[in-house]
């Protein structure tokens, strides 16, 4: 097992990464009250809930469960209420813990419920997808979607602990594994050129589900995320770099309808658009863009999105949280392994980058 910490002063917390982790022993110091609400979904619960309930019973906790339907289309206010219903129905109080057992959808919803319930209760993340292990479980962003924009309603709520168990990835569908690889590639492109070389060397084994290599990729990704979050918890600066590919990607996801394309798939094509625009700005070369496309394709991710009318694409981009004072800011690449956030780009070139990567 490997571990690292998100250094947030008295809210510092560990991320444990390994296979077949001893959840009872690892969770014990981080569940403070007696009441634990395990939030999961109809896919993950049949696979892993029983094991978790046993671990928690060993800790002498009062445990209740809230099992949500599975899917991004349920990451909304109606289904958030089901968690509040469960918490209130079970008579839980202010020192309870909400434990997310699932992918990013469950983590985001359970975390937001923890942020809101009685103005904030303890929160624990047990991410079960690759994407949630490398990204959404770390850093405390939680929330739900609105029909007019993704992740538009939410709060920062840091967990007490993150348990990333590689064994959970054995049951993860291949398409979901690839979606997680998109966020891993993101870290390499935005701040770690050596990691990009490592990914180029190992991509075939990663796609094949080699758990040792996946653990290494999760560790390296979480180390980057932990450092960036510790520097800029509330996204006043550096943390926005983690949104490489996301402004384009959110437009693709929102236009197609939540759940049609996976978040990681949309981010993958969004990173290609960002790379194309960076090339048009003269910052990276055509060969660099090809390298970005190659690693994304080797991760079995899309480099084109379906045709979306430009005005609608732009309208969804305008809802992005990085829009400041009505001005769109984008994360672009100064070079592979060095991203910047900027409003200083050529708008025509951005339109071209969008058009080029649709078919
Ligand atoms: P997800 O939560 O929808 O999970 C993907 C699918 O895999 C679901 O069908 C789920 O039930 C299933 N699943 C989960 N674990 C499994 C397992 N071990 N075995 C088999 N099936 C399993 O999607 P995701 O990719 O994990 O997360 C995407 C969500 O995360 C999006 O809503 C996105 O906005 C959010 N996100 C949040 C942050 C953040 O910082 N909070 C960062 C990135 C993404
Ligand atoms: N996924 C982007 C962030 O956590 O800031």
Tab-separated table of C-alpha atoms and ligand atoms in Angstrom:
chain	number	residue	atom	x	y	z
A	1	UNK	CA	0.000	0.000	0.000
A	2	UNK	CA	1.126	3.564	-0.718
A	3	UNK	CA	-0.173	6.688	0.940
A	4	UNK	CA	0.105	10.429	0.595
A	5	UNK	CA	-1.558	13.426	2.197
A	6	UNK	CA	-3.500	16.445	1.056
A	7	UNK	CA	-1.854	19.124	3.206
A	8	UNK	CA	-4.662	21.413	4.331
A	9	UNK	CA	-3.531	22.304	7.853
A	10	UNK	CA	-5.933	20.941	10.450
A	11	UNK	CA	-8.053	19.491	7.608
A	12	UNK	CA	-5.075	17.474	6.288
A	13	UNK	CA	-6.166	14.023	5.142
A	14	UNK	CA	-4.618	10.834	3.782
A	15	UNK	CA	-5.156	9.013	0.493
A	16	UNK	CA	-4.484	5.269	0.783
A	17	UNK	CA	-3.775	3.459	-2.490
A	18	UNK	CA	-3.400	-0.310	-2.780
A	19	UNK	CA	-5.101	-3.616	-3.502
A	20	UNK	CA	-7.481	-5.364	-1.102
A	21	UNK	CA	-7.052	-2.645	1.509
A	22	UNK	CA	-8.053	-3.408	5.108
A	23	UNK	CA	-10.907	-0.887	5.185
A	24	UNK	CA	-11.797	-1.535	8.822
A	25	UNK	CA	-8.306	-0.731	10.058
A	26	UNK	CA	-7.761	2.177	7.654
A	27	UNK	CA	-11.124	3.832	8.289
A	28	UNK	CA	-11.142	3.443	12.080
A	29	UNK	CA	-9.227	6.650	12.937
A	30	UNK	CA	-11.246	8.745	10.491
A	31	UNK	CA	-14.852	7.968	11.424
A	32	UNK	CA	-15.498	10.226	14.369
A	33	UNK	CA	-19.134	9.829	15.383
A	34	UNK	CA	-21.127	6.611	15.743
A	35	UNK	CA	-23.486	7.063	12.775
A	36	UNK	CA	-22.427	6.244	9.225
A	37	UNK	CA	-24.564	6.675	6.112
A	38	UNK	CA	-23.136	4.665	3.230
A	39	UNK	CA	-24.218	6.172	-0.089
A	40	UNK	CA	-23.817	3.918	-3.109
A	41	UNK	CA	-25.694	2.974	-6.249
A	42	UNK	CA	-27.538	0.011	-7.731
A	43	UNK	CA	-24.424	-1.199	-9.607
A	44	UNK	CA	-21.749	-0.816	-6.945
A	45	UNK	CA	-23.798	-1.863	-3.913
A	46	UNK	CA	-24.350	-5.495	-5.022
A	47	UNK	CA	-20.588	-5.787	-5.633
A	48	UNK	CA	-19.052	-4.115	-2.577
A	49	UNK	CA	-21.611	-2.937	-0.012
A	50	UNK	CA	-21.680	-6.138	2.048
A	51	UNK	CA	-17.932	-6.073	2.548
A	52	UNK	CA	-18.147	-2.478	3.714
A	53	UNK	CA	-20.979	-3.073	6.094
A	54	UNK	CA	-18.953	-5.841	7.725
A	55	UNK	CA	-15.960	-3.555	8.089
A	56	UNK	CA	-18.110	-0.852	9.700
A	57	UNK	CA	-19.854	-3.312	12.022
A	58	UNK	CA	-16.403	-4.267	13.287
A	59	UNK	CA	-16.030	-0.601	14.281
A	60	UNK	CA	-19.237	-0.700	16.328
A	61	UNK	CA	-21.040	1.930	14.258
A	62	UNK	CA	-24.709	2.575	13.612
A	63	UNK	CA	-24.850	2.120	9.856
A	64	UNK	CA	-27.579	3.001	7.364
A	65	UNK	CA	-27.502	2.912	3.587
A	66	UNK	CA	-28.831	5.035	0.758
A	67	UNK	CA	-28.724	3.350	-2.636
A	68	UNK	CA	-29.266	5.701	-5.578
A	69	UNK	CA	-30.032	4.797	-9.191
A	70	UNK	CA	-26.908	4.556	-11.317
A	71	UNK	CA	-26.063	7.322	-13.760
A	72	UNK	CA	-24.954	10.890	-14.414
A	73	UNK	CA	-28.586	11.735	-15.282
A	74	UNK	CA	-29.463	11.208	-11.593
A	75	UNK	CA	-26.819	13.655	-10.333
A	76	UNK	CA	-29.524	16.199	-9.679
A	77	UNK	CA	-31.477	17.914	-6.944
A	78	UNK	CA	-34.273	15.306	-6.860
A	79	UNK	CA	-31.889	12.464	-6.147
A	80	UNK	CA	-29.819	14.530	-3.713
A	81	UNK	CA	-32.978	14.737	-1.646
A	82	UNK	CA	-32.993	10.950	-1.301
A	83	UNK	CA	-29.777	11.219	0.723
A	84	UNK	CA	-31.318	13.860	3.000
A	85	UNK	CA	-34.430	11.680	3.331
A	86	UNK	CA	-32.243	8.751	4.402
A	87	UNK	CA	-30.228	10.860	6.883
A	88	UNK	CA	-33.302	12.406	8.464
A	89	UNK	CA	-35.250	9.146	8.339
A	90	UNK	CA	-32.458	7.386	10.241
A	91	UNK	CA	-32.342	10.216	12.798
A	92	UNK	CA	-28.689	11.032	12.096
A	93	UNK	CA	-27.137	14.008	13.855
A	94	UNK	CA	-24.309	16.476	13.391
A	95	UNK	CA	-21.433	14.136	14.131
A	96	UNK	CA	-22.464	11.532	11.568
A	97	UNK	CA	-20.320	10.503	8.603
A	98	UNK	CA	-21.506	10.259	5.014
A	99	UNK	CA	-19.411	7.628	3.224
A	100	UNK	CA	-19.402	7.573	-0.583
A	101	UNK	CA	-18.918	4.101	-2.032
A	102	UNK	CA	-18.886	4.457	-5.807
A	103	UNK	CA	-17.624	6.508	-8.710
A	104	UNK	CA	-17.532	10.263	-9.174
A	105	UNK	CA	-21.291	10.646	-9.380
A	106	UNK	CA	-21.797	9.074	-5.963
A	107	UNK	CA	-18.783	10.912	-4.513
A	108	UNK	CA	-19.992	14.293	-5.767
A	109	UNK	CA	-23.559	13.745	-4.526
A	110	UNK	CA	-22.658	12.213	-1.160
A	111	UNK	CA	-20.080	14.940	-0.586
A	112	UNK	CA	-22.569	17.690	-1.372
A	113	UNK	CA	-25.096	16.055	0.943
A	114	UNK	CA	-22.406	15.971	3.658
A	115	UNK	CA	-21.660	19.662	3.051
A	116	UNK	CA	-25.330	20.640	3.398
A	117	UNK	CA	-26.749	18.270	6.012
A	118	UNK	CA	-27.006	20.190	9.265
A	119	UNK	CA	-24.552	22.691	7.700
A	120	UNK	CA	-21.828	20.097	7.336
A	121	UNK	CA	-21.019	16.626	8.609
A	122	UNK	CA	-18.028	14.294	8.186
A	123	UNK	CA	-17.368	12.798	4.781
A	124	UNK	CA	-15.358	9.763	3.625
A	125	UNK	CA	-14.504	8.827	0.043
A	126	UNK	CA	-14.188	5.229	-1.145
A	127	UNK	CA	-13.843	5.764	-4.919
A	128	UNK	CA	-14.484	2.663	-7.011
A	129	UNK	CA	-13.777	3.924	-10.549
A	130	UNK	CA	-10.376	4.865	-11.912
A	131	UNK	CA	-11.639	8.375	-12.643
A	132	UNK	CA	-12.836	8.920	-9.104
A	133	UNK	CA	-9.602	7.487	-7.676
A	134	UNK	CA	-7.388	9.891	-9.628
A	135	UNK	CA	-9.554	12.958	-9.573
A	136	UNK	CA	-13.004	13.404	-8.079
A	137	UNK	CA	-12.391	11.803	-4.654
A	138	UNK	CA	-9.480	14.147	-3.925
A	139	UNK	CA	-9.808	17.877	-3.355
A	140	UNK	CA	-13.284	18.346	-1.954
A	141	UNK	CA	-15.260	19.518	-4.979
A	142	UNK	CA	-18.784	18.201	-4.612
A	143	UNK	CA	-22.049	19.004	-6.322
A	144	UNK	CA	-24.836	18.222	-8.742
A	145	UNK	CA	-25.816	19.134	-12.295
A	146	UNK	CA	-28.461	21.613	-13.431
A	147	UNK	CA	-30.183	21.235	-16.819
A	148	UNK	CA	-28.392	24.440	-17.882
A	149	UNK	CA	-24.917	23.412	-16.804
A	150	UNK	CA	-22.829	20.624	-15.351
A	151	UNK	CA	-21.677	20.732	-11.717
A	152	UNK	CA	-23.232	24.184	-11.384
A	153	UNK	CA	-24.538	23.696	-7.845
A	154	UNK	CA	-22.104	22.522	-5.208
A	155	UNK	CA	-19.747	23.123	-2.325
A	156	UNK	CA	-16.208	22.422	-1.205
A	157	UNK	CA	-16.260	19.614	1.349
A	158	UNK	CA	-12.970	17.871	2.021
A	159	UNK	CA	-13.136	14.212	3.044
A	160	UNK	CA	-11.565	12.822	6.218
A	161	UNK	CA	-9.837	10.077	4.228
A	162	UNK	CA	-9.756	8.588	0.726
A	163	UNK	CA	-9.433	4.820	0.249
A	164	UNK	CA	-8.527	3.941	-3.359
A	165	UNK	CA	-8.635	0.169	-3.630
A	166	UNK	CA	-7.312	-1.127	-6.947
A	167	UNK	CA	-9.218	-4.384	-6.416
A	168	UNK	CA	-12.428	-2.480	-7.176
A	169	UNK	CA	-11.157	-1.861	-10.695
A	170	UNK	CA	-11.419	-5.582	-11.535
A	171	UNK	CA	-15.163	-5.202	-12.122
A	172	UNK	CA	-14.978	-1.824	-13.848
A	173	UNK	CA	-16.204	-1.863	-17.484
A	174	UNK	CA	-13.418	-1.214	-20.014
A	175	UNK	CA	-15.050	2.001	-21.242
A	176	UNK	CA	-14.995	3.373	-17.674
A	177	UNK	CA	-11.330	2.417	-17.262
A	178	UNK	CA	-10.520	4.424	-20.391
A	179	UNK	CA	-12.510	7.385	-19.030
A	180	UNK	CA	-10.257	7.324	-15.953
A	181	UNK	CA	-7.165	7.173	-18.142
A	182	UNK	CA	-8.285	10.477	-19.701
A	183	UNK	CA	-7.862	12.249	-16.354
A	184	UNK	CA	-4.493	10.526	-15.831
A	185	UNK	CA	-3.304	11.752	-19.251
A	186	UNK	CA	-4.545	15.201	-18.186
A	187	UNK	CA	-2.015	15.363	-15.299
A	188	UNK	CA	0.811	14.390	-17.635
A	189	UNK	CA	-0.127	17.041	-20.193
A	190	UNK	CA	-0.645	19.818	-17.697
A	191	UNK	CA	2.381	19.430	-15.444
A	192	UNK	CA	4.512	16.310	-15.901
A	193	UNK	CA	6.227	15.589	-19.226
A	194	UNK	CA	8.124	12.606	-17.683
A	195	UNK	CA	4.786	11.071	-16.689
A	196	UNK	CA	3.650	11.444	-20.320
A	197	UNK	CA	6.693	9.411	-21.425
A	198	UNK	CA	5.870	6.814	-18.711
A	199	UNK	CA	2.267	6.625	-19.970
A	200	UNK	CA	3.484	6.218	-23.548
A	201	UNK	CA	5.645	3.308	-22.365
A	202	UNK	CA	2.901	1.591	-20.351
A	203	UNK	CA	-0.402	2.506	-21.993
A	204	UNK	CA	-1.077	-0.967	-23.404
A	205	UNK	CA	-0.756	-2.602	-19.965
A	206	UNK	CA	-2.820	0.157	-18.341
A	207	UNK	CA	-5.639	-0.345	-20.849
A	208	UNK	CA	-5.401	-4.095	-20.213
A	209	UNK	CA	-6.050	-3.419	-16.506
A	210	UNK	CA	-2.626	-4.175	-14.978
A	211	UNK	CA	-3.378	-3.300	-11.335
A	212	UNK	CA	0.233	-2.644	-10.276
A	213	UNK	CA	0.741	-0.137	-13.065
A	214	UNK	CA	-2.678	1.380	-12.443
A	215	UNK	CA	-1.738	1.839	-8.764
A	216	UNK	CA	1.432	3.656	-9.856
A	217	UNK	CA	-0.599	5.870	-12.214
A	218	UNK	CA	-3.144	6.601	-9.453
A	219	UNK	CA	-0.354	7.469	-7.012
A	220	UNK	CA	1.399	9.830	-9.447
A	221	UNK	CA	-1.907	11.468	-10.404
A	222	UNK	CA	-3.034	11.897	-6.780
A	223	UNK	CA	0.354	13.350	-5.856
A	224	UNK	CA	-0.176	16.088	-8.462
A	225	UNK	CA	-3.759	16.690	-7.411
A	226	UNK	CA	-2.854	16.776	-3.697
A	227	UNK	CA	-0.106	19.345	-4.315
A	228	UNK	CA	-2.301	21.575	-6.469
A	229	UNK	CA	-5.246	21.417	-4.030
A	230	UNK	CA	-2.958	22.179	-1.080
A	231	UNK	CA	-1.691	25.283	-2.934
A	232	UNK	CA	-5.106	26.486	-4.092
A	233	UNK	CA	-8.020	24.748	-2.378
A	234	UNK	CA	-10.785	27.052	-3.645
A	235	UNK	CA	-9.535	27.431	-7.213
A	236	UNK	CA	-8.383	31.034	-7.098
A	237	UNK	CA	-5.503	30.225	-9.455
A	238	UNK	CA	-3.424	27.110	-10.079
A	239	UNK	CA	-6.264	24.618	-9.436
A	240	UNK	CA	-8.058	25.814	-12.588
A	241	UNK	CA	-5.296	24.066	-14.558
A	242	UNK	CA	-6.940	20.769	-13.574
A	243	UNK	CA	-9.704	21.727	-15.980
A	244	UNK	CA	-7.556	21.101	-19.065
A	245	UNK	CA	-9.998	19.900	-21.743
A	246	UNK	CA	-12.975	20.445	-19.461
A	247	UNK	CA	-14.469	23.647	-20.912
A	248	UNK	CA	-14.714	21.989	-24.326
A	249	UNK	CA	-15.614	18.666	-22.679
A	250	UNK	CA	-18.443	20.082	-20.573
A	251	UNK	CA	-19.964	21.587	-23.732
A	252	UNK	CA	-19.859	18.168	-25.416
A	253	UNK	CA	-21.349	16.432	-22.359
A	254	UNK	CA	-24.070	19.040	-21.864
A	255	UNK	CA	-25.062	19.175	-25.535
A	256	UNK	CA	-25.250	15.397	-25.930
A	257	UNK	CA	-27.172	15.008	-22.666
A	258	UNK	CA	-25.672	13.855	-19.359
A	259	UNK	CA	-24.696	10.204	-19.460
A	260	UNK	CA	-24.497	9.828	-23.261
A	261	UNK	CA	-20.753	10.442	-23.384
A	262	UNK	CA	-18.729	9.633	-20.281
A	263	UNK	CA	-17.085	12.601	-18.563
A	264	UNK	CA	-13.610	11.209	-19.312
A	265	UNK	CA	-14.471	10.716	-22.984
A	266	UNK	CA	-15.617	14.320	-23.296
A	267	UNK	CA	-12.476	15.524	-21.491
A	268	UNK	CA	-10.323	13.460	-23.876
A	269	UNK	CA	-11.764	15.149	-26.972
A	270	UNK	CA	-11.669	18.468	-25.093
A	271	UNK	CA	-7.918	18.006	-24.526
A	272	UNK	CA	-7.434	17.445	-28.265
A	273	UNK	CA	-9.311	20.707	-28.940
A	274	UNK	CA	-7.145	22.497	-26.355
A	275	UNK	CA	-4.009	21.039	-27.953
A	276	UNK	CA	-5.130	22.126	-31.426
A	277	UNK	CA	-5.802	25.646	-30.227
A	278	UNK	CA	-2.427	25.732	-28.424
A	279	UNK	CA	-0.778	24.708	-31.701
A	280	UNK	CA	-2.604	27.453	-33.606
A	281	UNK	CA	-1.382	29.922	-30.992
A	282	UNK	CA	2.161	28.812	-31.886
A	283	UNK	CA	2.928	27.300	-28.476
A	284	UNK	CA	3.144	23.599	-29.312
A	285	UNK	CA	4.032	21.855	-32.564
A	286	UNK	CA	1.922	19.725	-34.897
A	287	UNK	CA	4.006	16.754	-33.694
A	288	UNK	CA	3.019	17.576	-30.101
A	289	UNK	CA	-0.673	17.609	-31.114
A	290	UNK	CA	-0.182	14.227	-32.782
A	291	UNK	CA	1.409	12.915	-29.555
A	292	UNK	CA	-1.647	14.064	-27.611
A	293	UNK	CA	-3.972	12.376	-30.109
A	294	UNK	CA	-1.903	9.165	-30.087
A	295	UNK	CA	-1.896	8.723	-26.301
A	296	UNK	CA	-5.635	9.458	-26.171
A	297	UNK	CA	-6.385	6.953	-28.924
A	298	UNK	CA	-4.157	4.319	-27.304
A	299	UNK	CA	-6.242	4.773	-24.143
A	300	UNK	CA	-9.236	3.877	-26.357
A	301	UNK	CA	-10.733	7.342	-26.048
A	302	UNK	CA	-12.370	9.511	-28.742
A	303	UNK	CA	-10.477	12.335	-30.448
A	304	UNK	CA	-13.585	13.636	-32.278
A	305	UNK	CA	-17.030	14.497	-31.007
A	306	UNK	CA	-20.237	14.349	-33.032
A	307	UNK	CA	-21.151	17.444	-35.064
A	308	UNK	CA	-22.482	20.140	-32.730
A	309	UNK	CA	-23.634	23.508	-34.137
A	310	UNK	CA	-20.938	26.037	-33.211
A	311	UNK	CA	-23.365	28.528	-31.657
A	312	UNK	CA	-24.721	25.817	-29.329
A	313	UNK	CA	-21.218	24.580	-28.484
A	314	UNK	CA	-20.195	28.145	-27.593
A	315	UNK	CA	-23.356	28.709	-25.564
A	316	UNK	CA	-22.519	25.696	-23.375
A	317	UNK	CA	-18.903	26.856	-23.059
A	318	UNK	CA	-20.204	30.223	-21.839
A	319	UNK	CA	-21.758	28.498	-18.808
A	320	UNK	CA	-18.332	27.310	-17.692
A	321	UNK	CA	-17.244	28.210	-14.168
A	322	UNK	CA	-14.011	29.656	-15.561
A	323	UNK	CA	-15.966	32.471	-17.246
A	324	UNK	CA	-14.922	35.588	-15.289
A	325	UNK	CA	-16.526	39.003	-15.875
A	326	UNK	CA	-18.167	37.589	-19.010
A	327	UNK	CA	-14.789	36.544	-20.447
A	328	UNK	CA	-14.023	32.935	-21.270
A	329	UNK	CA	-10.746	31.592	-19.905
A	330	UNK	CA	-9.235	28.396	-21.255
A	331	UNK	CA	-6.566	26.012	-20.048
A	332	UNK	CA	-4.088	25.667	-22.906
A	333	UNK	CA	-0.654	24.118	-23.375
A	334	UNK	CA	2.496	26.262	-23.494
A	335	UNK	CA	4.280	22.964	-24.029
A	336	UNK	CA	3.535	19.311	-23.279
A	337	UNK	CA	3.763	19.154	-19.486
A	338	UNK	CA	3.090	22.869	-18.948
A	339	UNK	CA	-0.435	24.277	-19.002
A	340	UNK	CA	-1.581	27.862	-18.492
A	341	UNK	CA	-4.970	29.440	-17.894
A	342	UNK	CA	-5.562	32.339	-20.224
A	343	UNK	CA	-8.173	34.595	-21.773
A	344	UNK	CA	-5.581	35.609	-24.327
A	345	UNK	CA	-6.364	33.353	-27.282
A	346	UNK	CA	-7.603	33.878	-30.809
A	347	UNK	CA	-11.364	33.320	-30.911
A	348	UNK	CA	-11.335	32.296	-34.599
A	349	UNK	CA	-8.650	29.731	-33.797
A	350	UNK	CA	-10.815	28.398	-30.977
A	351	UNK	CA	-13.746	27.989	-33.387
A	352	UNK	CA	-11.399	26.205	-35.771
A	353	UNK	CA	-10.156	23.866	-33.007
A	354	UNK	CA	-13.770	22.933	-32.227
A	355	UNK	CA	-14.695	22.399	-35.907
A	356	UNK	CA	-11.532	20.396	-36.650
A	357	UNK	CA	-12.320	17.805	-34.024
A	358	UNK	CA	-15.911	16.978	-34.905
A	359	UNK	CA	-17.245	14.440	-37.360
B	1	LIG	P1	-19.719	7.153	-12.374
B	1	LIG	O1	-19.732	7.523	-10.972
B	1	LIG	O2	-20.964	7.330	-13.166
B	1	LIG	O3	-19.243	5.647	-12.505
B	1	LIG	C1	-19.154	5.064	-13.779
B	1	LIG	C2	-19.938	3.757	-13.875
B	1	LIG	O4	-19.166	2.729	-13.255
B	1	LIG	C3	-21.269	3.764	-13.176
B	1	LIG	O5	-22.178	2.988	-13.911
B	1	LIG	C4	-20.956	3.093	-11.854
B	1	LIG	O6	-22.075	2.517	-11.257
B	1	LIG	C5	-19.966	2.068	-12.291
B	1	LIG	N1	-19.036	1.580	-11.286
B	1	LIG	C6	-18.437	2.298	-10.319
B	1	LIG	N2	-17.535	1.548	-9.693
B	1	LIG	C7	-17.569	0.338	-10.261
B	1	LIG	C8	-16.855	-0.860	-10.051
B	1	LIG	N3	-15.859	-0.937	-9.166
B	1	LIG	N4	-17.178	-1.934	-10.799
B	1	LIG	C9	-18.143	-1.849	-11.748
B	1	LIG	N5	-18.834	-0.744	-12.021
B	1	LIG	C10	-18.538	0.345	-11.279
B	1	LIG	O7	-18.592	7.967	-13.185
B	1	LIG	P2	-17.102	8.420	-12.820
B	1	LIG	O8	-16.387	8.413	-14.102
B	1	LIG	O9	-16.542	7.683	-11.682
B	1	LIG	O10	-17.298	9.918	-12.343
B	1	LIG	C11	-17.816	10.882	-13.216
B	1	LIG	C12	-18.411	11.977	-12.381
B	1	LIG	O11	-17.397	12.563	-11.574
B	1	LIG	C13	-19.009	13.112	-13.190
B	1	LIG	O12	-20.242	13.470	-12.644
B	1	LIG	C14	-18.006	14.243	-13.040
B	1	LIG	O13	-18.600	15.504	-13.131
B	1	LIG	C15	-17.492	13.987	-11.660
B	1	LIG	N6	-16.161	14.524	-11.414
B	1	LIG	C16	-15.993	15.252	-10.285
B	1	LIG	C17	-14.745	15.744	-9.990
B	1	LIG	C18	-14.526	16.462	-8.697
B	1	LIG	O14	-13.467	17.027	-8.508
B	1	LIG	N7	-15.472	16.432	-7.804
B	1	LIG	C19	-13.676	15.510	-10.843
B	1	LIG	C20	-13.889	14.765	-11.987
B	1	LIG	C21	-15.136	14.269	-12.264
B	2	LIG	N1	-11.430	18.089	-11.227
B	2	LIG	C1	-10.945	19.404	-11.079
B	2	LIG	C2	-10.702	19.815	-9.671
B	2	LIG	O1	-10.855	19.040	-8.769
B	2	LIG	O2	-10.352	20.925	-9.434
